Coordinates of C-alpha atoms in Angstrom, one line a residue:
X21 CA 0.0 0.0 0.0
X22 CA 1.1 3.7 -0.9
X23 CA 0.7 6.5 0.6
X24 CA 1.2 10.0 -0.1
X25 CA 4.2 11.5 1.6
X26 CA 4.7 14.6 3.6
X27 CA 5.1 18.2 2.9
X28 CA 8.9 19.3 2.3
X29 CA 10.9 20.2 5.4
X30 CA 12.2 23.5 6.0
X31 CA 15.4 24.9 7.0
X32 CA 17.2 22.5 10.1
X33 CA 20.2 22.6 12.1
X34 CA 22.8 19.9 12.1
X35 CA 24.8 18.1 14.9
X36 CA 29.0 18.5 14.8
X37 CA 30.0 15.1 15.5
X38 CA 30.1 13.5 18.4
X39 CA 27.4 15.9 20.0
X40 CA 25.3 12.9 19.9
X41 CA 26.7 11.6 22.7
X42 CA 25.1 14.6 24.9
X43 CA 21.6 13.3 24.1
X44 CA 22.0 10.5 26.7
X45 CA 23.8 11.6 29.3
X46 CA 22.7 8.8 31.8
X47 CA 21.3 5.7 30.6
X48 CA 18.1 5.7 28.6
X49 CA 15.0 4.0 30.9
X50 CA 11.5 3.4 29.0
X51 CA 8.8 0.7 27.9
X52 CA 9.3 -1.1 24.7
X53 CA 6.2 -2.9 23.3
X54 CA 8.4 -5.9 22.1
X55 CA 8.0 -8.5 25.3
X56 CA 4.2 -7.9 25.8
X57 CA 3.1 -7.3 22.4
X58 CA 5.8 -8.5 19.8
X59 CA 5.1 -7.5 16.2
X60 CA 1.3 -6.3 16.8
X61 CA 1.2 -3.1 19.4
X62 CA -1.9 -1.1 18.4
X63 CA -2.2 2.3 19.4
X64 CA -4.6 2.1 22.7
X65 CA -1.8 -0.5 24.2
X66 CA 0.9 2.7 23.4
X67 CA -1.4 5.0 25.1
X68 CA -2.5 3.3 28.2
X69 CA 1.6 2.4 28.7
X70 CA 2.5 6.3 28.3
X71 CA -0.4 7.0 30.8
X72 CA 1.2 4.4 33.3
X73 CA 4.6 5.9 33.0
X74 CA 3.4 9.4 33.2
X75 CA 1.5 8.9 36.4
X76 CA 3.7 6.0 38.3
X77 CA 6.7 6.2 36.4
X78 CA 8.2 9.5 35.4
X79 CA 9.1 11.1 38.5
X80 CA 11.9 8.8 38.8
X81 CA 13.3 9.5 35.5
X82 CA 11.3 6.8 33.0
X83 CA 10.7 9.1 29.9
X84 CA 10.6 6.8 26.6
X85 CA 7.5 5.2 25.0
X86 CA 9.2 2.6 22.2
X87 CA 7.2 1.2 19.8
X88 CA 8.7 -1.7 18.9
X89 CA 8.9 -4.2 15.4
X90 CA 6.7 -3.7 12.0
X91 CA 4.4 -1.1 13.2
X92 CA 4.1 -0.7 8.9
X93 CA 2.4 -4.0 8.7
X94 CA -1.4 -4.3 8.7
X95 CA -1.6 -8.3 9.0
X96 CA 0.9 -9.4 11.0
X97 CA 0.2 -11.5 13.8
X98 CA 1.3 -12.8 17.5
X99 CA 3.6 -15.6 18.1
X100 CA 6.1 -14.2 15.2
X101 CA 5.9 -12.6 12.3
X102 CA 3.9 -12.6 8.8
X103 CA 6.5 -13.6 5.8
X104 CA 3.8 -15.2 3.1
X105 CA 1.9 -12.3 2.5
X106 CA 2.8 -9.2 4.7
X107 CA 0.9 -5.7 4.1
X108 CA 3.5 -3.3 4.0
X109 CA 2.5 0.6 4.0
X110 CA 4.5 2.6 2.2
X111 CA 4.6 6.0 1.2
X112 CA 5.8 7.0 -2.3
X113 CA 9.3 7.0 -1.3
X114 CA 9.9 3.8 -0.3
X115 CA 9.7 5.0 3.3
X116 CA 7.3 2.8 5.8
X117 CA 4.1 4.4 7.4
X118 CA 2.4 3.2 10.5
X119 CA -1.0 0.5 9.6
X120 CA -3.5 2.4 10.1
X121 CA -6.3 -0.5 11.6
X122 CA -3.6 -0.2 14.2
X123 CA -3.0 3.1 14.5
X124 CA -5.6 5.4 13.6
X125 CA -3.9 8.5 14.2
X126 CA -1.8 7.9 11.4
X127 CA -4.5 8.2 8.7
X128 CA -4.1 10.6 5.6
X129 CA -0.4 10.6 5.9
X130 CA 0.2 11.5 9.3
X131 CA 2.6 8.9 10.2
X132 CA 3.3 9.2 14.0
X133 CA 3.2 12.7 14.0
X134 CA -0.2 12.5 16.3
X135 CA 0.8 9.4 18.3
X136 CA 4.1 11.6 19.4
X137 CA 2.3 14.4 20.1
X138 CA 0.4 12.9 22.9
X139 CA 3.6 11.3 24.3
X140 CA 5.1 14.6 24.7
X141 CA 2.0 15.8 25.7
X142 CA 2.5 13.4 29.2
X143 CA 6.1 14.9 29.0
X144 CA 7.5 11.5 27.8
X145 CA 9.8 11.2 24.8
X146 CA 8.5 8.8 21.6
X147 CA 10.8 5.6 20.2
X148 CA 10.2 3.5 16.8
X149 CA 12.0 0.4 15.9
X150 CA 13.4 -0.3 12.3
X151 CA 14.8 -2.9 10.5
X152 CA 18.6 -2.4 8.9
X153 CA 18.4 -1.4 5.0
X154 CA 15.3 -0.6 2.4
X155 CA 12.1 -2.2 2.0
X156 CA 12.3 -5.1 -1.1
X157 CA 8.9 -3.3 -1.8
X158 CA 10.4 0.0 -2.6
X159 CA 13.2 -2.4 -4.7
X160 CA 10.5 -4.0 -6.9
X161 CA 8.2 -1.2 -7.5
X162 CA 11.5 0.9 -8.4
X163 CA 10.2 3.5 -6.2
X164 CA 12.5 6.9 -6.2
X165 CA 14.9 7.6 -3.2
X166 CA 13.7 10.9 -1.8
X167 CA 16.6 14.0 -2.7
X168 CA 18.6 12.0 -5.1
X169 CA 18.6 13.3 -8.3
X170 CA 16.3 10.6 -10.0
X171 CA 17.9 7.3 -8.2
X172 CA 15.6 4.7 -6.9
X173 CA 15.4 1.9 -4.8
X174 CA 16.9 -1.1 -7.1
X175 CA 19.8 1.0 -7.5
X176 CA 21.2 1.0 -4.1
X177 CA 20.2 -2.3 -2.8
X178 CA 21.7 -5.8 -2.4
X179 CA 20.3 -9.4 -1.5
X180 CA 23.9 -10.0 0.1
X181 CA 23.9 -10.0 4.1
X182 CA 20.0 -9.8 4.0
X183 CA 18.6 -10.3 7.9
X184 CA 18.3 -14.3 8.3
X185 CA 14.9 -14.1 10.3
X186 CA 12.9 -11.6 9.0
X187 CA 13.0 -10.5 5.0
X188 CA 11.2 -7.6 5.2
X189 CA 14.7 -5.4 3.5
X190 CA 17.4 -5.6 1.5
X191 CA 20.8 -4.4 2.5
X192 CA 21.9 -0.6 1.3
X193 CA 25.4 -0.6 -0.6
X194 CA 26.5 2.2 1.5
X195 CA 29.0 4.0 -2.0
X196 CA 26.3 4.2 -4.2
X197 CA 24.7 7.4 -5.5
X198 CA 21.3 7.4 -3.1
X199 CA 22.2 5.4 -0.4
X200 CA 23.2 8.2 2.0
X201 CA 20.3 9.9 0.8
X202 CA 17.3 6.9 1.8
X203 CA 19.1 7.4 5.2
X204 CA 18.4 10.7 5.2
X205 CA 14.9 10.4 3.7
X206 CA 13.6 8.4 6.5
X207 CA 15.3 9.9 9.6
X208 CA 13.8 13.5 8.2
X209 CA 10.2 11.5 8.4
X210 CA 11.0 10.9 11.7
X211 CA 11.9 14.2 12.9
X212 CA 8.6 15.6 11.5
X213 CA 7.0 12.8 13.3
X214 CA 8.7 13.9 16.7
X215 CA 10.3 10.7 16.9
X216 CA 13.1 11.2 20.0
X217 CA 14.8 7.6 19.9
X218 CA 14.7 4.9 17.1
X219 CA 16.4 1.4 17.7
X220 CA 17.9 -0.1 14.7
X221 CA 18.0 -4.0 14.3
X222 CA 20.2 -6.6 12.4
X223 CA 22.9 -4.3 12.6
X224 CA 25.2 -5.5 14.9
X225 CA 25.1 -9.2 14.5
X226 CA 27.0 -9.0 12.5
X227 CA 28.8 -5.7 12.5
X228 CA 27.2 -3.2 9.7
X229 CA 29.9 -0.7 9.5
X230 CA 29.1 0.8 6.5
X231 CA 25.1 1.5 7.2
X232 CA 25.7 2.7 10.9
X233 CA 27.5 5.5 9.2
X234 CA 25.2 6.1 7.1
X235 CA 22.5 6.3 10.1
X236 CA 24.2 7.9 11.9
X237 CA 24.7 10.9 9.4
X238 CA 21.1 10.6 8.6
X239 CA 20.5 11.4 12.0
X240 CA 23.1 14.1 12.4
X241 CA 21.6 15.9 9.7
X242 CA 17.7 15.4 10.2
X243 CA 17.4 18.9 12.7
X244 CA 15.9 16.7 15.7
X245 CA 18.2 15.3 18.2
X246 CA 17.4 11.3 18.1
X247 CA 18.8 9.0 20.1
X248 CA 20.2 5.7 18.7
X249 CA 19.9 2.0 19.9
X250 CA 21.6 -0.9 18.2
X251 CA 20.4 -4.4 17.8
X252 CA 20.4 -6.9 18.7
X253 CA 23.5 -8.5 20.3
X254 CA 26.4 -9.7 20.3
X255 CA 28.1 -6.6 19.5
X256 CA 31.8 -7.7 18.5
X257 CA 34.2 -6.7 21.4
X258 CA 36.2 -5.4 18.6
X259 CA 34.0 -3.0 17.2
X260 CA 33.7 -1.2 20.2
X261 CA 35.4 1.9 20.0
X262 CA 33.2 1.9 16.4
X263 CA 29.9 1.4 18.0
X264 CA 31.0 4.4 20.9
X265 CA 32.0 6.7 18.3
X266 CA 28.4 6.0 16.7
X267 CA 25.4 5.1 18.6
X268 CA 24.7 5.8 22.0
X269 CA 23.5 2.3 23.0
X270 CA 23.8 -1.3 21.6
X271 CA 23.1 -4.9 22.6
X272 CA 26.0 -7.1 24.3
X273 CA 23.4 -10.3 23.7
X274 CA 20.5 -11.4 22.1
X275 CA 17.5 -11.0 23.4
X276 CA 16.6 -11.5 26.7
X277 CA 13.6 -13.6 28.6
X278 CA 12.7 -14.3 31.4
X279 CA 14.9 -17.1 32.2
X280 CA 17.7 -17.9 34.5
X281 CA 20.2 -19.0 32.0
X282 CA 19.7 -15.5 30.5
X283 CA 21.1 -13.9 33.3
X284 CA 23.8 -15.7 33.7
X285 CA 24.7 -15.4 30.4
X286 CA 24.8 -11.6 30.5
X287 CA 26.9 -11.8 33.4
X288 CA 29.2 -13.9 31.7
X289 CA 29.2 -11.3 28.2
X290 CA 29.3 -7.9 30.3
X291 CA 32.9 -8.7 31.8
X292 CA 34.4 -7.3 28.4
X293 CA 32.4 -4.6 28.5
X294 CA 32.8 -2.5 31.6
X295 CA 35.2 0.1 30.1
X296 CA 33.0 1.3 27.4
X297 CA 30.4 2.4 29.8
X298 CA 30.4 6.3 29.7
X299 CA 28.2 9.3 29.7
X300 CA 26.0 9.0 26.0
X301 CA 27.3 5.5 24.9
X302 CA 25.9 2.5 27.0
X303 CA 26.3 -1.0 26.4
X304 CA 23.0 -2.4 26.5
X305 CA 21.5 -5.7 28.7
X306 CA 18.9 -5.8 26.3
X307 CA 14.7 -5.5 27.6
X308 CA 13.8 -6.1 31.4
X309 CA 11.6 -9.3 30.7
X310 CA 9.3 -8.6 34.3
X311 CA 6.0 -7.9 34.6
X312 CA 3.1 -9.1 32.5
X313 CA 4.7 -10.3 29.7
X314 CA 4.0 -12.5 26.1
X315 CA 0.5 -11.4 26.0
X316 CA 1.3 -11.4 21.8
X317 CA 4.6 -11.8 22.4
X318 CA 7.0 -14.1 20.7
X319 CA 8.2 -16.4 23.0
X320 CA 5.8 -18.7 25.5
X321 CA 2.2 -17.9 26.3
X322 CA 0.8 -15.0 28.4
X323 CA 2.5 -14.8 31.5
X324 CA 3.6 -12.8 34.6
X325 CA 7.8 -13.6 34.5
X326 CA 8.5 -16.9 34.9
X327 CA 11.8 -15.6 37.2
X328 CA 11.2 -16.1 41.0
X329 CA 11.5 -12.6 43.0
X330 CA 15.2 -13.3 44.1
X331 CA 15.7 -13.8 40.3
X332 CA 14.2 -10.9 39.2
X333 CA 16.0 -8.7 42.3
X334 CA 19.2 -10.3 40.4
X335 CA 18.1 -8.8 36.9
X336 CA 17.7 -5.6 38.1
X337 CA 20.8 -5.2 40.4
X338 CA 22.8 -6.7 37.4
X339 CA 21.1 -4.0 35.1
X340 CA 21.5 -0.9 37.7
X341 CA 24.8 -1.5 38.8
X342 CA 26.0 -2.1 35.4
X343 CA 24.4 1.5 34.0
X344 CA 22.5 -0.4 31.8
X345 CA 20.0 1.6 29.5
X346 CA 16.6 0.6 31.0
X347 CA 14.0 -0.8 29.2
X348 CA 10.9 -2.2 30.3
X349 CA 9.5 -5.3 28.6
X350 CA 5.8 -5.9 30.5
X351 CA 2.7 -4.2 30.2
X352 CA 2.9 -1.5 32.8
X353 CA -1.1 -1.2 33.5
X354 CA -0.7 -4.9 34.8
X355 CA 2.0 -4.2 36.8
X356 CA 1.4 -6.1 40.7
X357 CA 2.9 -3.9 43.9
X358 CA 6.1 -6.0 43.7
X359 CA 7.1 -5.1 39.8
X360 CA 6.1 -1.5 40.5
X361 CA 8.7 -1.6 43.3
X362 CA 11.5 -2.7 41.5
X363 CA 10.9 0.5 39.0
X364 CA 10.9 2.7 41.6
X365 CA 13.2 2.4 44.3
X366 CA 15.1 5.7 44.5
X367 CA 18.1 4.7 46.0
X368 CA 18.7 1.8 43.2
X369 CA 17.6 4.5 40.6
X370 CA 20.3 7.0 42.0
X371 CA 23.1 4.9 42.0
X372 CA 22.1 3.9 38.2
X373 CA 21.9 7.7 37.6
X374 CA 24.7 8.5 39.3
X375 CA 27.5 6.2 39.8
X376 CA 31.3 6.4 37.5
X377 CA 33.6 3.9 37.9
X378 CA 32.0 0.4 37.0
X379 CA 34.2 -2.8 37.9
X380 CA 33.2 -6.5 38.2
X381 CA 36.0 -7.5 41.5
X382 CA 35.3 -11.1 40.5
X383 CA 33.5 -14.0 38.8
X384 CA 34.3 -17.1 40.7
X385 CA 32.6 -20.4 42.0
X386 CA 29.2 -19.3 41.4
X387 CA 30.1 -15.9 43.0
X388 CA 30.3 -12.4 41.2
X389 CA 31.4 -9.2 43.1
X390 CA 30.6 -5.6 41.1
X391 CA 31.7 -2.2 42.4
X392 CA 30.9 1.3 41.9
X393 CA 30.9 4.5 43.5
X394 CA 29.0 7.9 43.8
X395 CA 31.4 10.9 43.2
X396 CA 29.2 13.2 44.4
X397 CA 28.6 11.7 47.7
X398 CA 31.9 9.4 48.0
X399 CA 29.0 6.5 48.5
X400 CA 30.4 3.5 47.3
X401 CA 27.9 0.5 45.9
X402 CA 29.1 -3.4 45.9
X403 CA 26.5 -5.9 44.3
X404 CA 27.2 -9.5 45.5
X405 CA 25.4 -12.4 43.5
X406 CA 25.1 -16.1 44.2
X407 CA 24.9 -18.0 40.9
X408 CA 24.9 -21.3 41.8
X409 CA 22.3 -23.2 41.0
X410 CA 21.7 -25.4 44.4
X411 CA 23.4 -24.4 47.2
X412 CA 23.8 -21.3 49.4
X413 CA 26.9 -19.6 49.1
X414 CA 28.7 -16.9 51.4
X415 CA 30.0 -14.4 49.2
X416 CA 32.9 -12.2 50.9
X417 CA 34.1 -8.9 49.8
X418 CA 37.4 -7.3 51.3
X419 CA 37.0 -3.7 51.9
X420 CA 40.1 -2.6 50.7
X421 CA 39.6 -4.0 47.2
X422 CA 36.6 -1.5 47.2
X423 CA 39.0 1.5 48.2
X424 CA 37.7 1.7 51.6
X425 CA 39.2 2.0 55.3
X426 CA 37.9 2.1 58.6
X427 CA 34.9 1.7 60.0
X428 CA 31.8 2.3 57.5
X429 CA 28.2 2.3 57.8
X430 CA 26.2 0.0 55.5
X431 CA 22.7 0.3 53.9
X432 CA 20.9 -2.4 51.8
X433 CA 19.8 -0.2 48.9
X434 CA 16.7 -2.2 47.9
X435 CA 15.1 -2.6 51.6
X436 CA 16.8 0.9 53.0
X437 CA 18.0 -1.2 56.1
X438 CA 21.0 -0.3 58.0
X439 CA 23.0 -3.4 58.6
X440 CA 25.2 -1.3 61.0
X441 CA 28.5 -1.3 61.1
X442 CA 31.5 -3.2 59.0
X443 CA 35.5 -3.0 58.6
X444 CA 37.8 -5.2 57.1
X445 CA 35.3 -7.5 55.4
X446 CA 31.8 -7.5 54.1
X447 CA 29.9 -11.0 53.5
X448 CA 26.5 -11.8 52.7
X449 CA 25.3 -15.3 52.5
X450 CA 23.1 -15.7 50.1
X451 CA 20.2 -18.4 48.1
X452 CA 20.7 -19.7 45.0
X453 CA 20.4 -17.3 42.8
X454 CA 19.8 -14.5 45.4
X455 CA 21.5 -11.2 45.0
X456 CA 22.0 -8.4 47.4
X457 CA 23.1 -5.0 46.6
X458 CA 24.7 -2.3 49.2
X459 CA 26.0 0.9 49.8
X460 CA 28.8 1.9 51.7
X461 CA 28.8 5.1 53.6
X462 CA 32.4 6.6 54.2

């Protein structure tokens, strides 16, 4: 299906490079439609989550409403995804356009320009989720590339390193006349939409070098200041400095459930990953699978989490300490008392705000020790986790190897509890798969 296409833009600014990095100063924290609602969000399930954050959520620094996968196809359907006879929507460019059964707001060639609106209208910030490349509709129609001079889609495209589990696109050969300027098409769409943050997946795995500089001109260029999330994982360990220089999040895994192994496998990826976190470029633990999850999702039927509450306290200590960029997988309207409160404990929340200086002390006999500090209150944070699988396991901590002398007062950060009093050493004895996570008060 075509569409007509927007009115032309007028005169925007441009970012100097690197300035994106300023967009996302701490890590990003939202809802993404992906765990609850997979390839079929419709625009009432975006509105009552944006309501949810804006009253529960957003005074402790939740502000981004993502919509996630193929919100351009009218037909698709829960469970996975349509690849027989997909409706695309399209507008004369070879640019997707929201389904409007699903959105209504988008009708007569609004896009998301309404369905942003009323996001920023809670004074939340509005994501989108693409797919790597250009539509193979736009290819076989020959549709024109927006702003170049008379080239269209089957002249920049390529079948090689199409995505292996969804064929929605081709790949863009990043030299050729026009390819620069589909980037550029589409990320201008989305400014005029009042789109804030767009994840981009099949780009990382593997590494898309060419195209994520292509995106992240597009976005440089488009007047609007858009943050950028990679996907999915694993991002190559090599490619690092790369990804940093270019987006300013990107998955270290695939994607993650609500299972135990899933944990511990993202404790096992993140080790390499601790010196790229900084200020505007976060590596990425991938969705927070809690909550009310599946309901036409991909993966199981409609559930609450399958992970017991020491499990799920263990996913989000991993995720704060680490400065992960938070993102929400559940529907938040169904949210019980006891998922609420791992959203909004204010301590927890600080020390992912706040804290510099990220270290893992040790991963060891089902044991893992991570450190970090507050340099605005000389706090400093340990996170102690017992991974084992069947026994309890006292987990020790020296205090010298967190910096620390003397006698110091110490605060469980989830429960606020003082536990009084420590020097020398600080143990916890802890369940299979328990966690605790503390603060030290100098």
């Amino acid at each position: 299906m075509l569409l007509a296409c927007s009115g032309e833009k007028t005169a925007k600014p441009t970012f100097a490079p690197g300035e994106f990095k300023e967009w996302a100063q701490t890590p990003p924290m939202g809802w993404n439609s992906w765990d609850c609602y997979g390839p079929t969000v419709e625009e009432h399930e975006v509105k009552a989550n944006t309501d949810y954050m804006a009253e529960k959520l957003k005074p402790y620094g939740w502000e981004y409403i993502v919509v996630d996968i193929r919100w351009f196809v009218e037909n698709d359907k829960a469970g996975g995804y349509n690849q027989t006879d997909p409706i695309y929507v399209l507008d004369e460019y070879g640019r997707y356009q929201p389904a409007v059964n699903r959105f209504p707001s988008a009708t007569d060639g609004k896009g998301f320009k309404e369905l942003a609106d009323y996001v920023h209208s809670q004074g939340l910030k509005f994501g989108i989720h693409i797919m790597r490349g250009i539509p193979k509709e736009a290819v076989e129609k020959k549709l024109p590339v927006k702003g170049a001079g008379g080239v269209t889609a089957d002249q920049i495209y390529s079948t090689k390193l199409q995505c292996k589990w969804l064929r929605d696109n081709y790949t863009i050969v990043a030299d050729r006349p026009g390819a620069q300027e589909y980037y550029n098409s589409i990320f201008d769409l989305y400014a005029e939409w009042g789109v804030d943050f767009v994840k981009i997946d099949d780009i990382t795995r593997p590494y898309h070098t060419a195209e994520i500089e292509l995106i992240r001109r597009a976005i440089d260029q488009c007047g609007r200041p858009i943050v950028l999330s990679l996907s999915p994982g694993e991002t190559p360990i090599q490619d690092a400095v790369h990804v940093a220089d270019h987006a300013n999040m990107w998955r270290m895994v695939d994607d993650v459930w609500d299972l135990w192994r899933d944990i511990t496998h993202l404790l096992d990826v993140s080790q390499k990953w601790y010196p790229y976190i900084q200020p505007g470029t976060w590596p990425d633990c991938d969705m927070i699978p809690l909550g009310r999850i599946s309901i036409r999702g991909e993966r199981g039927e409609e559930r609450m989490t399958r992970l017991t509450q020491d499990e799920q306290y263990t996913l989000m200590t991993l995720f704060t300490i680490f400065r992960s960029p938070l993102m929400f997988g559940g529907d938040l309207p169904s949210n019980d008392d006891f998922t609420l409160s791992l959203l909004t404990n204010e301590e927890v929340l600080r020390m992912h705000r706040e804290s510099t200086d990220v270290e893992q002390l040790f991963q060891r006999d089902g044991q893992v020790a991570i450190t970090s500090r507050n340099p605005h209150t000389g706090e400093v944070y340990l996170a102690l986790f017992n991974i084992d699988d069947d026994k309890p396991q006292e987990v020790k901590v020296n205090l010298k190897d967190l910096g620390l002398n003397g006698d110091l007062q110490v605060v469980n950060l989830w429960s606020g509890e003082s536990l009084g009093m420590v020097s020398n050493d600080f143990s916890q004895t802890l369940r299979p798969h328990q966690s605790g996570l503390y603060k030290f008060i100098p």
